Protein backbone atom coordinates (compact mmCIF):
# COMPACT_ATOMS: atom_id res chain seq x y z
CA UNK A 1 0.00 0.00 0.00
CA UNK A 2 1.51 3.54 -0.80
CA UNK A 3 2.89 5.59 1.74
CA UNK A 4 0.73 8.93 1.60
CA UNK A 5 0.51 9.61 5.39
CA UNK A 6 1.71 13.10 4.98
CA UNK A 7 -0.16 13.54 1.50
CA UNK A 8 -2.27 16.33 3.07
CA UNK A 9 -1.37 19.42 4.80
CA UNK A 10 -1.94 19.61 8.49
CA UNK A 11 -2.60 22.50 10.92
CA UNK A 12 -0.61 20.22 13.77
CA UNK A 13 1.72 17.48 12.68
CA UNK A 14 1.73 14.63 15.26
CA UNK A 15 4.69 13.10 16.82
CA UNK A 16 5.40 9.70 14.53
CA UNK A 17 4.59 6.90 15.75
CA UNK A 18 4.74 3.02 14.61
CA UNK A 19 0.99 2.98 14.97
CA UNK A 20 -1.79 0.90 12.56
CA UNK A 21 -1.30 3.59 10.15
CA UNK A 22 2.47 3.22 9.69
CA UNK A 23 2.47 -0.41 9.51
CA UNK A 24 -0.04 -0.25 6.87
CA UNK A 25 2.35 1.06 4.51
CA UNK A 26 5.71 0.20 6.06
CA UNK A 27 7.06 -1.34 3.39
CA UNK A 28 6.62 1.29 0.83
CA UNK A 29 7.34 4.37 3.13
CA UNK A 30 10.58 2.49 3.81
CA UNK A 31 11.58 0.92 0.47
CA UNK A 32 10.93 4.99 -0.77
CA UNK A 33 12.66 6.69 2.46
CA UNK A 34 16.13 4.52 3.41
CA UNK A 35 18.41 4.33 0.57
CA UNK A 36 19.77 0.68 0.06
CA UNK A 37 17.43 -0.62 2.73
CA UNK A 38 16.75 -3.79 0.39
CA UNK A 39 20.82 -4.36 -0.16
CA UNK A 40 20.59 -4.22 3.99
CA UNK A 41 17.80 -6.65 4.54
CA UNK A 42 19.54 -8.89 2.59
CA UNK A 43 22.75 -8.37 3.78
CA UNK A 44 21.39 -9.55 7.72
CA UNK A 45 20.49 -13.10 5.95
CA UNK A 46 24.19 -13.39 4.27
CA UNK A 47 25.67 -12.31 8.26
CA UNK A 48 23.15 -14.48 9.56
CA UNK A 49 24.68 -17.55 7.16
CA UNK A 50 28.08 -16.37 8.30
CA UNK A 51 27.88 -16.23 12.01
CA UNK A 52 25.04 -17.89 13.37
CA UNK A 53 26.27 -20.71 15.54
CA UNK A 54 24.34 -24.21 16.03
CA UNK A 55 22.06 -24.13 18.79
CA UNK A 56 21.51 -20.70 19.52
CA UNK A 57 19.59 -17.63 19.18
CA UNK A 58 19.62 -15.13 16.42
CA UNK A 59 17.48 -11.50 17.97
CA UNK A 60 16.16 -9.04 16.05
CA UNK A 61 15.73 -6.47 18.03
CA UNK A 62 12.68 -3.68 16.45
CA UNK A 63 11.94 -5.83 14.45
CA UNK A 64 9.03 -3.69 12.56
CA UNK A 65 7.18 -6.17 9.78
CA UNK A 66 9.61 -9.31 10.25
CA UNK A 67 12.06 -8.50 6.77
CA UNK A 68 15.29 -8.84 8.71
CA UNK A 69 13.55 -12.04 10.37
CA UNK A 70 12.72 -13.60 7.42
CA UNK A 71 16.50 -12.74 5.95
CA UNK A 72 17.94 -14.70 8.33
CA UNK A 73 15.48 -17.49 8.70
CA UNK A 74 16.00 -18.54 5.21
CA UNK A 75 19.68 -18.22 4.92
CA UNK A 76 20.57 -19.84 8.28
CA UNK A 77 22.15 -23.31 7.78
CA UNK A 78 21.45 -24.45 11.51
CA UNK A 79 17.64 -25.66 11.52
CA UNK A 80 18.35 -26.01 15.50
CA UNK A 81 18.53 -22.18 15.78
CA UNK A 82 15.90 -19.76 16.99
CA UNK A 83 14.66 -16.47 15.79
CA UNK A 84 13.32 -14.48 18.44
CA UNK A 85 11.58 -11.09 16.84
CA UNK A 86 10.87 -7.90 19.11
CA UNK A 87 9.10 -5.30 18.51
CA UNK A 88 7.13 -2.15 21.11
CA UNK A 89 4.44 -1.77 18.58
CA UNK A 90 1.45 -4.36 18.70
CA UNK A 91 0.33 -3.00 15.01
CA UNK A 92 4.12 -4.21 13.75
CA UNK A 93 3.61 -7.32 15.60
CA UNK A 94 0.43 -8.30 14.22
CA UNK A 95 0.99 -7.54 10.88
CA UNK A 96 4.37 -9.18 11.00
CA UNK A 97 2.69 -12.48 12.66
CA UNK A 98 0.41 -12.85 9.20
CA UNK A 99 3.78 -12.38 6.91
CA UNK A 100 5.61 -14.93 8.88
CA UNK A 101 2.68 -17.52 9.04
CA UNK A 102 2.40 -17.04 4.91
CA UNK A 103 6.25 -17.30 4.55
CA UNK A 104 6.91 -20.67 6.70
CA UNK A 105 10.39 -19.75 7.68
CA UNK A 106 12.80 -22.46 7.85
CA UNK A 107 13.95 -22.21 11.99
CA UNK A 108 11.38 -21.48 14.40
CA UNK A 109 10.53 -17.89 14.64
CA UNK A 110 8.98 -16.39 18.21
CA UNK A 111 7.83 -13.31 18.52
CA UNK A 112 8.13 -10.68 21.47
CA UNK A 113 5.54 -7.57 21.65
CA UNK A 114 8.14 -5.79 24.42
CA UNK A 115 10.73 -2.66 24.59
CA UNK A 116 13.85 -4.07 23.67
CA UNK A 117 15.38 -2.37 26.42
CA UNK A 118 13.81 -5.09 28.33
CA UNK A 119 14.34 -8.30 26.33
CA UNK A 120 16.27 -11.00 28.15
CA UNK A 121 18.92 -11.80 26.00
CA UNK A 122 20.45 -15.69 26.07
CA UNK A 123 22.40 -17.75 24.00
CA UNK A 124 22.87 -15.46 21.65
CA UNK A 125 25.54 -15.60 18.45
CA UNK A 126 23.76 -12.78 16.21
CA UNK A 127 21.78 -9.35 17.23
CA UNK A 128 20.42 -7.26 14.77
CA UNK A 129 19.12 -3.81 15.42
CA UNK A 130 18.18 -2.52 12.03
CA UNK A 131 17.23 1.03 12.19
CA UNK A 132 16.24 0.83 16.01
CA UNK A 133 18.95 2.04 18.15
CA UNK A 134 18.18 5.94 16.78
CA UNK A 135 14.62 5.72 18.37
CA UNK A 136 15.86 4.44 21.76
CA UNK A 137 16.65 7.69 24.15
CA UNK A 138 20.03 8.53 24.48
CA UNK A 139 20.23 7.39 28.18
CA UNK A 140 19.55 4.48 27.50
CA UNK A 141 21.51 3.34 24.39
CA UNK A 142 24.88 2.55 26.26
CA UNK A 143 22.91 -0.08 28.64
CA UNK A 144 21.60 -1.62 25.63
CA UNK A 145 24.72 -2.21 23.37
CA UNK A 146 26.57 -3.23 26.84
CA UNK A 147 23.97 -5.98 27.37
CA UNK A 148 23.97 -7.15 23.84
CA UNK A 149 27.53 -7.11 24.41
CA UNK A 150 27.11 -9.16 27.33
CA UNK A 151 25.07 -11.60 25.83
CA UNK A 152 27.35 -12.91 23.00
CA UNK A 153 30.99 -14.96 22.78
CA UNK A 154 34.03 -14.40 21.34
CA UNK A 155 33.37 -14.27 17.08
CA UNK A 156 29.65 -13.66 17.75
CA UNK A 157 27.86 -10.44 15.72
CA UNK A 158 25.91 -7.20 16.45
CA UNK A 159 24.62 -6.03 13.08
CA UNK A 160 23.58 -2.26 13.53
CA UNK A 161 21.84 0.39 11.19
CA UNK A 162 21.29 3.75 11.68
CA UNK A 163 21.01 7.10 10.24
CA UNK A 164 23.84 9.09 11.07
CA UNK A 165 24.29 13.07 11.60
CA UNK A 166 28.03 14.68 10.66
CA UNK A 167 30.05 16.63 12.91
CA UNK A 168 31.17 18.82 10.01
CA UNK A 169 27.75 21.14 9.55
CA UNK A 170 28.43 21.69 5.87
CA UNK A 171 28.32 17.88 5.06
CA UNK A 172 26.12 17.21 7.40
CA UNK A 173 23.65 20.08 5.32
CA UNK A 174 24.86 17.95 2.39
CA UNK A 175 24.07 14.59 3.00
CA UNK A 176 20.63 15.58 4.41
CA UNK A 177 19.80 17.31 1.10
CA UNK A 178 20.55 14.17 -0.75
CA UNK A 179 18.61 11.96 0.78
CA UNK A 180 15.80 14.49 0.64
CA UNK A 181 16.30 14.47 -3.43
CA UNK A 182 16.26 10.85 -3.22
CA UNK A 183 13.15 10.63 -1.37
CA UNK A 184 11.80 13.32 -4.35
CA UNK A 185 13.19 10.75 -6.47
CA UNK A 186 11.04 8.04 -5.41
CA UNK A 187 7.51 10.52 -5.32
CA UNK A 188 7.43 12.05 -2.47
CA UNK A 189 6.64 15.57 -2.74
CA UNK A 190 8.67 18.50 -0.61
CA UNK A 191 4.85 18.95 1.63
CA UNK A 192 5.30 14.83 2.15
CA UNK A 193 9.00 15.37 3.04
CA UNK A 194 8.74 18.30 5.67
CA UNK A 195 5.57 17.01 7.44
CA UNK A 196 7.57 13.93 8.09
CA UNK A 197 10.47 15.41 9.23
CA UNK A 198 8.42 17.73 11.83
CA UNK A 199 6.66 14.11 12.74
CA UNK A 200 10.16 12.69 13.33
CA UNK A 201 11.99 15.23 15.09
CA UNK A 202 12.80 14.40 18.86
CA UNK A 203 11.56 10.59 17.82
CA UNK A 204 14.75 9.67 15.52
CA UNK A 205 17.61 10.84 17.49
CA UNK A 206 20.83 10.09 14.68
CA UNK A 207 24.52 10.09 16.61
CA UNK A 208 27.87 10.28 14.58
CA UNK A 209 30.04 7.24 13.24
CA UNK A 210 32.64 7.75 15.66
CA UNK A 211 29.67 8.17 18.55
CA UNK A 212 28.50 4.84 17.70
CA UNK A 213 32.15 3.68 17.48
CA UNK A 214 33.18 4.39 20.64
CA UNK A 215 29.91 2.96 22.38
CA UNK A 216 30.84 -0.63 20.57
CA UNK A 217 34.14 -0.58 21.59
CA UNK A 218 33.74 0.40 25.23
CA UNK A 219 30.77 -2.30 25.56
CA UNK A 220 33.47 -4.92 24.32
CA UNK A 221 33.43 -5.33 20.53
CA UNK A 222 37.16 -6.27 19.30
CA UNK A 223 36.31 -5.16 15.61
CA UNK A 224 33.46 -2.87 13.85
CA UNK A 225 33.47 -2.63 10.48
CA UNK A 226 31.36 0.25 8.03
CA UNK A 227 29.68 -2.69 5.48
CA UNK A 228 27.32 -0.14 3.88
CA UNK A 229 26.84 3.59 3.63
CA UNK A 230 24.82 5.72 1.51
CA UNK A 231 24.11 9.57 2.58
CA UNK A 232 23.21 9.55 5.91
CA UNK A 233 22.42 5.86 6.36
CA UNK A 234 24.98 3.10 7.22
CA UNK A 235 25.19 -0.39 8.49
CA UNK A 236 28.06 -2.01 10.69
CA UNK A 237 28.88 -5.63 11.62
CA UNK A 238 30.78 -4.94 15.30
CA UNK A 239 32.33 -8.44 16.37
CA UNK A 240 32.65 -9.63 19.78
């Protein structure tokens, strides 16, 4: 269904919110907002393939509509894994539970309707937080990378996605400009485009590169590596 939430001028744009109306048209608002976000989703299944050790869990932490779930499920070789998929928002959750019961994954999938900051995380080899970190408050985000730190061995994965801000104000003016043309790009008008950024604001809180950097590397990761980047949006693998 196409994304055409902000279609309309409104006197008073509401905070966003992953409500009934969002996850109606989730997949198009995101395939049309987050450059490469296919080339991503696809990417968690190849890590998945990669890391994923017999016997253990593989989280996906925000899970929103299940893609990065379903990635994984049918590239992981180990059919004595388990998928555990979270996600705050009981619209996401519901909708996802239909698109997993149509797609039969391949390991069992169970799903969580919780705040990740609260999931109990256990024999774990692969996390994925796929464009959730940025809506979890600042406070809050070292206590959540330590624990996912916490929960996996030596070799294990944390696969993380975020849009990023620039130190440098110039290039951070840039980049931001560039996405917006891509978003043109794929129909959404500059009304569409500013509505949702007012809607936004205060909800998606980007950090740097090196912000995120640091935070891995203090909770315990030996490596992190930039896989992906396009404007403001990247993806790293950070190994335990």
């Amino acid at each position: 269904m196409k994304d055409d939430l902000y279609a309309q001028a409104r006197d008073e744009v509401a905070r966003f919110c992953f409500d009934e109306q969002v996850a109606r048209v989730f997949p198009d608002m995101i395939r049309r907002s987050v450059p490469g976000y296919g080339t991503m989703i696809d990417m968690i299944g190849v890590f998945a393939a990669r890391y994923a050790r017999p016997g253990t869990r593989l989280y996906d932490l925000g899970s929103s509509l299940g893609a990065a779930t379903l990635a994984m499920a049918k590239l992981v070789p180990h059919r004595d894994c388990e998928i555990i998929a979270v996600d705050n928002s009981p619209a996401m959750v519901k909708q996802a539970a239909a698109i997993l019961a149509s797609e039969v994954p391949l390991v069992p999938v169970t799903q969580r309707c919780e705040d990740v900051r609260s999931t109990v995380l256990e024999n774990a080899s692969v996390v994925v937080l796929n464009f959730t970190l940025q809506f979890v408050p600042l406070e809050d985000r070292d206590a959540l990378i330590q624990r996912i730190a916490d929960a996996l061995s030596p070799g294990d994965i944390l696969v993380l996605s975020e849009k990023i801000r620039f130190p440098d104000d110039e290039e951070d003016a840039l980049q931001q400009a560039l996405h917006h043309a891509f978003k043109r790009n794929n129909g959404y008008s500059d009304l569409e485009i500013s509505q949702k950024r007012t809607a936004i604001e205060n909800v998606l809180i980007p950090e740097t590169l090196a912000a995120h950097e640091t935070r891995l590397h203090q909770a315990g990761f030996s490596r992190v590596h930039v896989w992906f980047r396009c404007f403001n949006f990247l993806s790293l693998v950070a190994i335990r």
